[in-house]
């Protein structure tokens, strides 16, 4: 019985070590995602400050943000990089759309004046 108890104790200790390691890795990943989310939010706010005039509402060009969630924990680093690249592409498209919108608004104003 003592040998069985020792084996079980060792097994439990190994499992506890493994669980602690996984928890630590999960915390590190959560912290990384939070940092990325904060950086993306900061870039969005900088963009809005640069491109939003006094007559422009924030809803004209909504900011794109990456939400930190548990579902992202299951993504590999490669998938995360792909998503970041897609997000950057979407930001560029949104920036282009806002620029085109401003140009069209200016054209409408010019036509109204004529």
mmCIF file of C-alpha atoms in Angstrom:
data_model
loop_
_atom_site.group_PDB
_atom_site.id
_atom_site.type_symbol
_atom_site.label_atom_id
_atom_site.label_comp_id
_atom_site.label_asym_id
_atom_site.label_seq_id
_atom_site.Cartn_x
_atom_site.Cartn_y
_atom_site.Cartn_z
ATOM 1 C CA UNK A 1 0.000 0.000 0.000
ATOM 2 C CA UNK A 2 2.811 2.401 0.815
ATOM 3 C CA UNK A 3 4.427 1.809 -2.612
ATOM 4 C CA UNK A 4 1.110 2.446 -4.358
ATOM 5 C CA UNK A 5 0.607 5.577 -2.292
ATOM 6 C CA UNK A 6 4.119 6.813 -3.187
ATOM 7 C CA UNK A 7 3.495 6.160 -6.888
ATOM 8 C CA UNK A 8 0.205 8.025 -6.747
ATOM 9 C CA UNK A 9 1.817 10.893 -4.845
ATOM 10 C CA UNK A 10 4.555 11.169 -7.486
ATOM 11 C CA UNK A 11 1.979 11.046 -10.253
ATOM 12 C CA UNK A 12 -0.082 13.787 -8.590
ATOM 13 C CA UNK A 13 3.028 15.944 -8.145
ATOM 14 C CA UNK A 14 3.898 15.556 -11.837
ATOM 15 C CA UNK A 15 0.358 16.485 -12.843
ATOM 16 C CA UNK A 16 0.392 19.529 -10.562
ATOM 17 C CA UNK A 17 3.705 20.671 -12.090
ATOM 18 C CA UNK A 18 2.263 20.215 -15.577
ATOM 19 C CA UNK A 19 -0.890 22.147 -14.661
ATOM 20 C CA UNK A 20 1.168 24.995 -13.181
ATOM 21 C CA UNK A 21 3.274 25.121 -16.353
ATOM 22 C CA UNK A 22 0.181 25.252 -18.543
ATOM 23 C CA UNK A 23 -1.354 27.972 -16.383
ATOM 24 C CA UNK A 24 1.825 30.007 -16.671
ATOM 25 C CA UNK A 25 1.873 29.605 -20.459
ATOM 26 C CA UNK A 26 -1.781 30.638 -20.610
ATOM 27 C CA UNK A 27 -1.103 33.764 -18.529
ATOM 28 C CA UNK A 28 1.809 34.697 -20.818
ATOM 29 C CA UNK A 29 -0.377 34.283 -23.896
ATOM 30 C CA UNK A 30 -3.155 36.372 -22.306
ATOM 31 C CA UNK A 31 -0.641 39.110 -21.487
ATOM 32 C CA UNK A 32 0.676 39.052 -25.058
ATOM 33 C CA UNK A 33 -2.833 39.325 -26.467
ATOM 34 C CA UNK A 34 -3.641 42.182 -24.103
ATOM 35 C CA UNK A 35 -0.494 44.034 -25.226
ATOM 36 C CA UNK A 36 -1.415 43.514 -28.885
ATOM 37 C CA UNK A 37 -4.967 44.674 -28.194
ATOM 38 C CA UNK A 38 -3.689 47.810 -26.432
ATOM 39 C CA UNK A 39 -1.291 48.565 -29.316
ATOM 40 C CA UNK A 40 -4.045 48.134 -31.888
ATOM 41 C CA UNK A 41 -6.431 50.294 -29.868
ATOM 42 C CA UNK A 42 -3.732 52.968 -29.559
ATOM 43 C CA UNK A 43 -3.179 52.919 -33.336
ATOM 44 C CA UNK A 44 -6.928 53.166 -33.920
ATOM 45 C CA UNK A 45 -7.179 56.187 -31.633
ATOM 46 C CA UNK A 46 -4.197 57.844 -33.349
ATOM 47 C CA UNK A 47 -5.838 57.249 -36.722
ATOM 48 C CA UNK A 48 -9.147 58.687 -35.559
ATOM 49 C CA UNK A 49 -7.450 61.736 -34.061
ATOM 50 C CA UNK A 50 -5.568 62.377 -37.298
ATOM 51 C CA UNK A 51 -8.456 61.777 -39.680
ATOM 52 C CA UNK A 52 -11.579 62.812 -37.788
ATOM 53 C CA UNK A 53 -12.477 66.453 -38.311
ATOM 54 C CA UNK A 54 -14.874 68.439 -36.127
ATOM 55 C CA UNK A 55 -17.816 67.707 -38.453
ATOM 56 C CA UNK A 56 -16.981 64.032 -38.767
ATOM 57 C CA UNK A 57 -18.488 61.494 -36.412
ATOM 58 C CA UNK A 58 -16.502 58.515 -35.220
ATOM 59 C CA UNK A 59 -19.130 56.259 -36.756
ATOM 60 C CA UNK A 60 -18.098 57.407 -40.232
ATOM 61 C CA UNK A 61 -15.049 55.180 -40.050
ATOM 62 C CA UNK A 62 -15.229 52.728 -37.165
ATOM 63 C CA UNK A 63 -12.023 51.622 -35.520
ATOM 64 C CA UNK A 64 -11.045 48.006 -35.951
ATOM 65 C CA UNK A 65 -9.904 46.320 -32.795
ATOM 66 C CA UNK A 66 -8.695 42.862 -31.909
ATOM 67 C CA UNK A 67 -10.605 41.483 -28.943
ATOM 68 C CA UNK A 68 -8.591 39.439 -26.503
ATOM 69 C CA UNK A 69 -10.532 36.263 -25.909
ATOM 70 C CA UNK A 70 -9.997 32.703 -24.912
ATOM 71 C CA UNK A 71 -10.761 31.545 -28.441
ATOM 72 C CA UNK A 72 -7.533 33.187 -29.627
ATOM 73 C CA UNK A 73 -5.605 30.933 -27.248
ATOM 74 C CA UNK A 74 -6.279 28.016 -29.566
ATOM 75 C CA UNK A 75 -4.798 29.754 -32.592
ATOM 76 C CA UNK A 76 -1.217 29.028 -33.527
ATOM 77 C CA UNK A 77 1.272 31.881 -33.784
ATOM 78 C CA UNK A 78 1.165 31.560 -37.568
ATOM 79 C CA UNK A 79 -2.603 31.981 -37.613
ATOM 80 C CA UNK A 80 -2.282 34.973 -35.278
ATOM 81 C CA UNK A 81 0.239 36.568 -37.642
ATOM 82 C CA UNK A 82 -2.110 35.928 -40.570
ATOM 83 C CA UNK A 83 -4.972 37.552 -38.682
ATOM 84 C CA UNK A 84 -2.798 40.547 -37.837
ATOM 85 C CA UNK A 85 -1.868 40.893 -41.515
ATOM 86 C CA UNK A 86 -5.537 40.683 -42.504
ATOM 87 C CA UNK A 87 -6.387 43.270 -39.867
ATOM 88 C CA UNK A 88 -3.708 45.608 -41.186
ATOM 89 C CA UNK A 89 -5.064 45.116 -44.715
ATOM 90 C CA UNK A 90 -8.573 45.891 -43.505
ATOM 91 C CA UNK A 91 -7.271 49.033 -41.809
ATOM 92 C CA UNK A 92 -5.680 50.176 -45.054
ATOM 93 C CA UNK A 93 -8.945 49.511 -46.886
ATOM 94 C CA UNK A 94 -10.880 51.441 -44.250
ATOM 95 C CA UNK A 95 -8.427 54.319 -44.488
ATOM 96 C CA UNK A 96 -8.817 54.332 -48.279
ATOM 97 C CA UNK A 97 -12.596 54.235 -47.946
ATOM 98 C CA UNK A 98 -12.535 57.197 -45.559
ATOM 99 C CA UNK A 99 -10.315 59.111 -47.940
ATOM 100 C CA UNK A 100 -12.641 58.340 -50.872
ATOM 101 C CA UNK A 101 -15.614 59.389 -48.751
ATOM 102 C CA UNK A 102 -13.943 62.718 -47.963
ATOM 103 C CA UNK A 103 -13.170 63.245 -51.653
ATOM 104 C CA UNK A 104 -16.765 62.473 -52.621
ATOM 105 C CA UNK A 105 -18.094 64.810 -49.938
ATOM 106 C CA UNK A 106 -15.828 67.564 -51.236
ATOM 107 C CA UNK A 107 -16.996 66.864 -54.798
ATOM 108 C CA UNK A 108 -20.646 67.039 -53.668
ATOM 109 C CA UNK A 109 -20.013 70.358 -51.945
ATOM 110 C CA UNK A 110 -18.293 71.686 -55.057
ATOM 111 C CA UNK A 111 -21.214 70.602 -57.227
ATOM 112 C CA UNK A 112 -23.711 72.179 -54.812
ATOM 113 C CA UNK A 113 -21.800 75.449 -54.973
ATOM 114 C CA UNK A 114 -21.934 75.390 -58.787
#
